[in-house]
GROMACS .gro file of C-alpha atoms in nm:
model
  266
    1MET     CA    1  -0.887  -3.017  -0.044
    2ASP     CA    2  -0.864  -2.656  -0.164
    3ARG     CA    3  -0.541  -2.564  -0.333
    4LYS     CA    4  -0.325  -2.293  -0.178
    5GLU     CA    5  -0.108  -2.033  -0.343
    6TRP     CA    6   0.262  -2.045  -0.254
    7TYR     CA    7   0.554  -1.820  -0.341
    8LEU     CA    8   0.891  -1.958  -0.447
    9GLU     CA    9   1.188  -1.729  -0.494
   10TYR     CA   10   1.540  -1.836  -0.582
   11GLU     CA   11   1.867  -1.663  -0.665
   12ILE     CA   12   2.046  -1.779  -0.978
   13LYS     CA   13   2.400  -1.887  -0.890
   14ILE     CA   14   2.494  -2.036  -1.230
   15ASN     CA   15   2.284  -1.899  -1.515
   16ARG     CA   16   2.292  -2.181  -1.768
   17PRO     CA   17   2.053  -2.249  -2.059
   18GLY     CA   18   1.756  -2.465  -1.967
   19LEU     CA   19   1.761  -2.384  -1.595
   20LEU     CA   20   1.404  -2.255  -1.584
   21GLY     CA   21   1.292  -2.551  -1.794
   22ASP     CA   22   1.443  -2.793  -1.542
   23ILE     CA   23   1.263  -2.626  -1.252
   24SER     CA   24   0.936  -2.615  -1.446
   25SER     CA   25   0.969  -2.986  -1.524
   26LEU     CA   26   1.034  -3.060  -1.156
   27LEU     CA   27   0.721  -2.868  -1.058
   28GLY     CA   28   0.523  -3.061  -1.316
   29MET     CA   29   0.644  -3.397  -1.184
   30LEU     CA   30   0.535  -3.291  -0.834
   31ALA     CA   31   0.191  -3.190  -0.970
   32ILE     CA   32   0.250  -2.826  -0.871
   33ASN     CA   33   0.096  -2.571  -1.107
   34ILE     CA   34   0.272  -2.246  -1.200
   35ILE     CA   35   0.045  -1.940  -1.187
   36SER     CA   36   0.305  -1.683  -1.295
   37ILE     CA   37   0.681  -1.629  -1.321
   38ASN     CA   38   0.893  -1.315  -1.332
   39GLY     CA   39   1.240  -1.188  -1.254
   40VAL     CA   40   1.257  -1.025  -0.910
   41ASP     CA   41   1.538  -0.777  -0.840
   42ASN     CA   42   1.888  -0.882  -0.952
   43ARG     CA   43   1.950  -1.246  -1.049
   44LYS     CA   44   1.637  -1.366  -0.870
   45ARG     CA   45   1.326  -1.530  -1.004
   46GLY     CA   46   0.987  -1.543  -0.835
   47LEU     CA   47   0.710  -1.795  -0.900
   48LEU     CA   48   0.351  -1.808  -0.778
   49LEU     CA   49   0.252  -2.173  -0.740
   50LEU     CA   50  -0.074  -2.358  -0.685
   51VAL     CA   51  -0.024  -2.644  -0.439
   52LYS     CA   52  -0.256  -2.918  -0.311
   53ASN     CA   53  -0.073  -2.989   0.016
   54GLU     CA   54   0.239  -2.899   0.210
   55GLU     CA   55   0.392  -3.238   0.142
   56GLN     CA   56   0.446  -3.129  -0.218
   57ILE     CA   57   0.626  -2.817  -0.096
   58GLY     CA   58   0.845  -3.024   0.137
   59ARG     CA   59   0.953  -3.247  -0.150
   60LEU     CA   60   1.013  -2.949  -0.377
   61GLU     CA   61   1.223  -2.766  -0.120
   62SER     CA   62   1.440  -3.071  -0.042
   63ILE     CA   63   1.519  -3.120  -0.412
   64LEU     CA   64   1.583  -2.752  -0.488
   65ARG     CA   65   1.831  -2.725  -0.202
   66THR     CA   66   2.048  -2.993  -0.364
   67MET     CA   67   2.084  -2.788  -0.685
   68GLU     CA   68   2.412  -2.599  -0.722
   69THR     CA   69   2.276  -2.363  -0.987
   70ILE     CA   70   2.026  -2.188  -0.760
   71GLN     CA   71   1.977  -2.089  -0.396
   72VAL     CA   72   1.623  -2.082  -0.254
   73THR     CA   73   1.563  -1.746  -0.082
   74LYS     CA   74   1.189  -1.770  -0.005
   75ILE     CA   75   0.932  -2.047  -0.004
   76ARG     CA   76   0.606  -1.977   0.176
   77GLU     CA   77   0.233  -1.923   0.134
   78SER     CA   78   0.206  -1.614  -0.083
   79ASN     CA   79   0.115  -1.270   0.051
   80LEU     CA   80   0.033  -0.944  -0.125
   81ARG     CA   81   0.397  -0.832  -0.145
   82ASP     CA   82   0.489  -1.161  -0.311
   83LYS     CA   83   0.213  -1.127  -0.569
   84LEU     CA   84   0.313  -0.769  -0.650
   85ALA     CA   85   0.682  -0.868  -0.671
   86VAL     CA   86   0.600  -1.126  -0.939
   87ARG     CA   87   0.362  -0.885  -1.114
   88HIS     CA   88   0.605  -0.590  -1.123
   89GLY     CA   89   0.944  -0.760  -1.103
   90ARG     CA   90   1.061  -0.600  -0.780
   91TYR     CA   91   0.985  -0.604  -0.410
   92ILE     CA   92   0.815  -0.320  -0.227
   93GLN     CA   93   1.050  -0.175   0.033
   94ARG     CA   94   0.946  -0.224   0.394
   95ASP     CA   95   1.090  -0.044   0.698
   96HIS     CA   96   1.320  -0.277   0.892
   97ASP     CA   97   1.205  -0.151   1.231
   98ASP     CA   98   0.838  -0.081   1.157
   99LYS     CA   99   0.701  -0.365   0.945
  100LYS     CA  100   0.378  -0.181   0.865
  101THR     CA  101   0.561   0.105   0.691
  102PHE     CA  102   0.617   0.071   0.316
  103ARG     CA  103   0.836   0.302   0.108
  104PHE     CA  104   0.789   0.413  -0.252
  105VAL     CA  105   0.944   0.672  -0.483
  106ARG     CA  106   0.759   0.863  -0.753
  107ASP     CA  107   0.886   0.628  -1.023
  108ASP     CA  108   0.698   0.349  -0.838
  109LEU     CA  109   0.352   0.507  -0.871
  110GLY     CA  110   0.226   0.215  -1.077
  111ILE     CA  111   0.326  -0.032  -0.806
  112LEU     CA  112   0.188   0.197  -0.534
  113VAL     CA  113  -0.151   0.224  -0.705
  114ASP     CA  114  -0.162  -0.154  -0.747
  115PHE     CA  115  -0.062  -0.204  -0.381
  116MET     CA  116  -0.333   0.030  -0.249
  117ALA     CA  117  -0.597  -0.102  -0.489
  118GLU     CA  118  -0.550  -0.457  -0.357
  119HIS     CA  119  -0.610  -0.329  -0.003
  120PHE     CA  120  -0.905  -0.116  -0.113
  121LYS     CA  121  -1.076  -0.428  -0.249
  122GLN     CA  122  -1.075  -0.591   0.095
  123VAL     CA  123  -1.388  -0.580   0.309
  124GLY     CA  124  -1.403  -0.408   0.647
  125HIS     CA  125  -1.229  -0.129   0.837
  126LYS     CA  126  -0.878  -0.037   0.729
  127LEU     CA  127  -0.689   0.279   0.825
  128ILE     CA  128  -0.404   0.378   0.595
  129GLY     CA  129  -0.162   0.668   0.637
  130ILE     CA  130   0.044   0.822   0.357
  131ARG     CA  131   0.339   1.053   0.415
  132GLY     CA  132   0.502   1.271   0.152
  133MET     CA  133   0.589   1.623   0.044
  134PRO     CA  134   0.358   1.837  -0.175
  135ARG     CA  135   0.311   1.739  -0.541
  136VAL     CA  136   0.471   1.399  -0.500
  137GLY     CA  137   0.153   1.218  -0.606
  138LYS     CA  138  -0.022   1.117  -0.282
  139THR     CA  139  -0.380   1.218  -0.359
  140GLU     CA  140  -0.356   1.121  -0.726
  141SER     CA  141  -0.239   0.772  -0.626
  142ILE     CA  142  -0.526   0.729  -0.380
  143VAL     CA  143  -0.782   0.831  -0.642
  144ALA     CA  144  -0.624   0.606  -0.907
  145ALA     CA  145  -0.624   0.312  -0.664
  146SER     CA  146  -0.990   0.377  -0.588
  147VAL     CA  147  -1.069   0.361  -0.959
  148CYS     CA  148  -0.872   0.037  -0.995
  149ALA     CA  149  -1.062  -0.111  -0.700
  150ASN     CA  150  -1.393   0.009  -0.848
  151LYS     CA  151  -1.464   0.215  -0.536
  152LYS     CA  152  -1.606   0.565  -0.497
  153TRP     CA  153  -1.378   0.811  -0.316
  154ILE     CA  154  -1.503   1.076  -0.073
  155PHE     CA  155  -1.289   1.378   0.017
  156VAL     CA  156  -1.353   1.455   0.386
  157SER     CA  157  -1.069   1.707   0.398
  158SER     CA  158  -0.838   1.784   0.108
  159THR     CA  159  -0.661   2.046  -0.106
  160MET     CA  160  -0.726   1.854  -0.428
  161ILE     CA  161  -0.992   2.108  -0.534
  162LYS     CA  162  -0.923   2.427  -0.337
  163GLN     CA  163  -0.980   2.337   0.027
  164THR     CA  164  -1.239   2.083   0.130
  165VAL     CA  165  -1.339   2.054   0.496
  166ARG     CA  166  -1.661   1.863   0.536
  167SER     CA  167  -1.882   1.853   0.844
  168GLN     CA  168  -2.148   1.617   0.710
  169LEU     CA  169  -2.212   1.352   0.445
  170ILE     CA  170  -2.524   1.276   0.249
  171ASP     CA  171  -2.690   0.939   0.306
  172ASP     CA  172  -2.537   0.735   0.023
  173GLU     CA  173  -2.187   0.858   0.109
  174TYR     CA  174  -2.190   0.652   0.429
  175SER     CA  175  -2.150   0.336   0.220
  176GLU     CA  176  -1.898   0.072   0.330
  177ASN     CA  177  -1.784   0.051  -0.033
  178ASN     CA  178  -1.651   0.408  -0.036
  179ILE     CA  179  -1.291   0.520   0.021
  180PHE     CA  180  -1.274   0.810   0.269
  181ILE     CA  181  -0.981   1.049   0.217
  182LEU     CA  182  -0.859   1.295   0.482
  183ASP     CA  183  -0.573   1.543   0.484
  184GLY     CA  184  -0.425   1.563   0.834
  185VAL     CA  185  -0.288   1.914   0.781
  186VAL     CA  186  -0.614   2.056   0.644
  187SER     CA  187  -0.821   1.897   0.920
  188THR     CA  188  -0.585   2.045   1.178
  189GLU     CA  189  -0.565   2.396   1.030
  190ARG     CA  190  -0.920   2.446   0.910
  191ALA     CA  191  -1.161   2.208   1.084
  192ASN     CA  192  -1.410   2.273   1.361
  193GLU     CA  193  -1.570   2.032   1.608
  194ARG     CA  194  -1.843   1.940   1.360
  195HIS     CA  195  -1.577   1.817   1.120
  196TRP     CA  196  -1.407   1.608   1.390
  197GLN     CA  197  -1.742   1.460   1.487
  198LEU     CA  198  -1.782   1.353   1.125
  199VAL     CA  199  -1.432   1.202   1.133
  200ARG     CA  200  -1.531   0.993   1.437
  201GLU     CA  201  -1.844   0.875   1.259
  202ILE     CA  202  -1.641   0.775   0.955
  203MET     CA  203  -1.390   0.588   1.167
  204ARG     CA  204  -1.674   0.367   1.290
  205ILE     CA  205  -1.778   0.272   0.936
  206PRO     CA  206  -1.630  -0.068   0.833
  207ALA     CA  207  -1.463   0.083   0.528
  208VAL     CA  208  -1.122   0.202   0.407
  209LYS     CA  209  -0.997   0.540   0.530
  210VAL     CA  210  -0.681   0.702   0.394
  211VAL     CA  211  -0.513   0.984   0.588
  212GLU     CA  212  -0.254   1.204   0.422
  213HIS     CA  213   0.004   1.337   0.672
  214PRO     CA  214  -0.091   1.091   0.949
  215ASP     CA  215   0.171   1.233   1.190
  216ILE     CA  216  -0.003   1.571   1.195
  217PHE     CA  217  -0.341   1.399   1.216
  218VAL     CA  218  -0.255   1.201   1.531
  219GLN     CA  219  -0.098   1.503   1.701
  220ASN     CA  220  -0.432   1.681   1.694
  221SER     CA  221  -0.681   1.400   1.749
  222GLU     CA  222  -0.753   1.110   1.984
  223TYR     CA  223  -0.605   0.863   1.735
  224SER     CA  224  -0.249   0.729   1.734
  225LEU     CA  225  -0.016   0.573   1.479
  226ASP     CA  226  -0.090   0.237   1.640
  227ASP     CA  227  -0.443   0.267   1.502
  228PHE     CA  228  -0.312   0.258   1.144
  229ASP     CA  229  -0.301  -0.074   0.963
  230TYR     CA  230  -0.008   0.044   0.756
  231ILE     CA  231   0.180   0.360   0.659
  232ILE     CA  232   0.298   0.452   0.309
  233GLU     CA  233   0.592   0.688   0.252
  234LEU     CA  234   0.614   0.844  -0.095
  235ARG     CA  235   0.923   1.041  -0.203
  236GLU     CA  236   1.060   1.197  -0.521
  237ASP     CA  237   1.374   0.988  -0.466
  238PRO     CA  238   1.502   0.763  -0.184
  239THR     CA  239   1.702   1.046  -0.026
  240GLN     CA  240   1.419   1.302   0.002
  241GLU     CA  241   1.335   1.400   0.359
  242ILE     CA  242   0.970   1.434   0.456
  243THR     CA  243   0.969   1.759   0.657
  244TYR     CA  244   0.644   1.900   0.793
  245ASP     CA  245   0.784   2.249   0.855
  246LEU     CA  246   0.869   2.282   0.488
  247LEU     CA  247   0.536   2.127   0.394
  248LYS     CA  248   0.343   2.394   0.584
  249LYS     CA  249   0.548   2.673   0.424
  250ASN     CA  250   0.483   2.531   0.079
  251ARG     CA  251   0.109   2.513   0.146
  252MET     CA  252   0.101   2.882   0.237
  253PHE     CA  253   0.193   2.964  -0.126
  254ASP     CA  254   0.031   2.667  -0.297
  255GLU     CA  255  -0.256   2.761  -0.527
  256GLY     CA  256  -0.466   2.501  -0.349
  257GLY     CA  257  -0.321   2.561  -0.005
  258PHE     CA  258  -0.372   2.787   0.295
  259GLY     CA  259  -0.401   3.154   0.214
  260ALA     CA  260  -0.453   3.137  -0.164
  261PHE     CA  261  -0.822   3.042  -0.147
  262GLY     CA  262  -1.073   3.064   0.132
  263GLY     CA  263  -1.187   2.706   0.072
  264PHE     CA  264  -1.535   2.585   0.147
  265ASP     CA  265  -1.721   2.398   0.418
  266TYR     CA  266  -2.031   2.186   0.370
   0.00000   0.00000   0.00000
């Protein structure tokens, strides 16, 4: 039987010497392998485990719940958030009402790049939206994640280098291994029907597409936020408001934004 990866998280109630050693010994007696361990948030520890069957997990959980020194907070088959929590020592914030929305601040760019790269490595169609004010690191993070995932990125619309609004791709750019990047504001302000036809073609490719400013994008296209697999929000700090009116004003005077350069189509 193939082994499965599980995530165990517990809160330390009484931090005494040898506590981790006791838990490690217990896992060893149950023939459960430890893949990695790290502190997660305050007074919590997360472990990625390799388990043969659920019976082992049942025994482990029943014993751990009798221990007064810890309180089990999570025990489940691991997911991407669990793996990143152990890797980086903290959990990615998720919106309480919209479970597909994840929140980051600029200090979390390393975690954000890792998070996106793991999704970029997956095969098939995936539509990702990223919200954020100018110069917060949206495009840079997408490009860095593409590099980490060993994928080529294609700017379909962007202000990364002046203004890019493309109406066609060359043959090898239609590859399923590419990451397609669109800027919802640029596509809305600058694009013609040929560009939108290209967008529709790209949406049919079983590959990853990343849309900056997805709210503006869906207001001016046949797509909706329900079409997105997940949404990323990136802020300078947790209190920063993402305001599209201010964003448009900033772009008017941005050296790569509307009005400073004429941009180019191809």
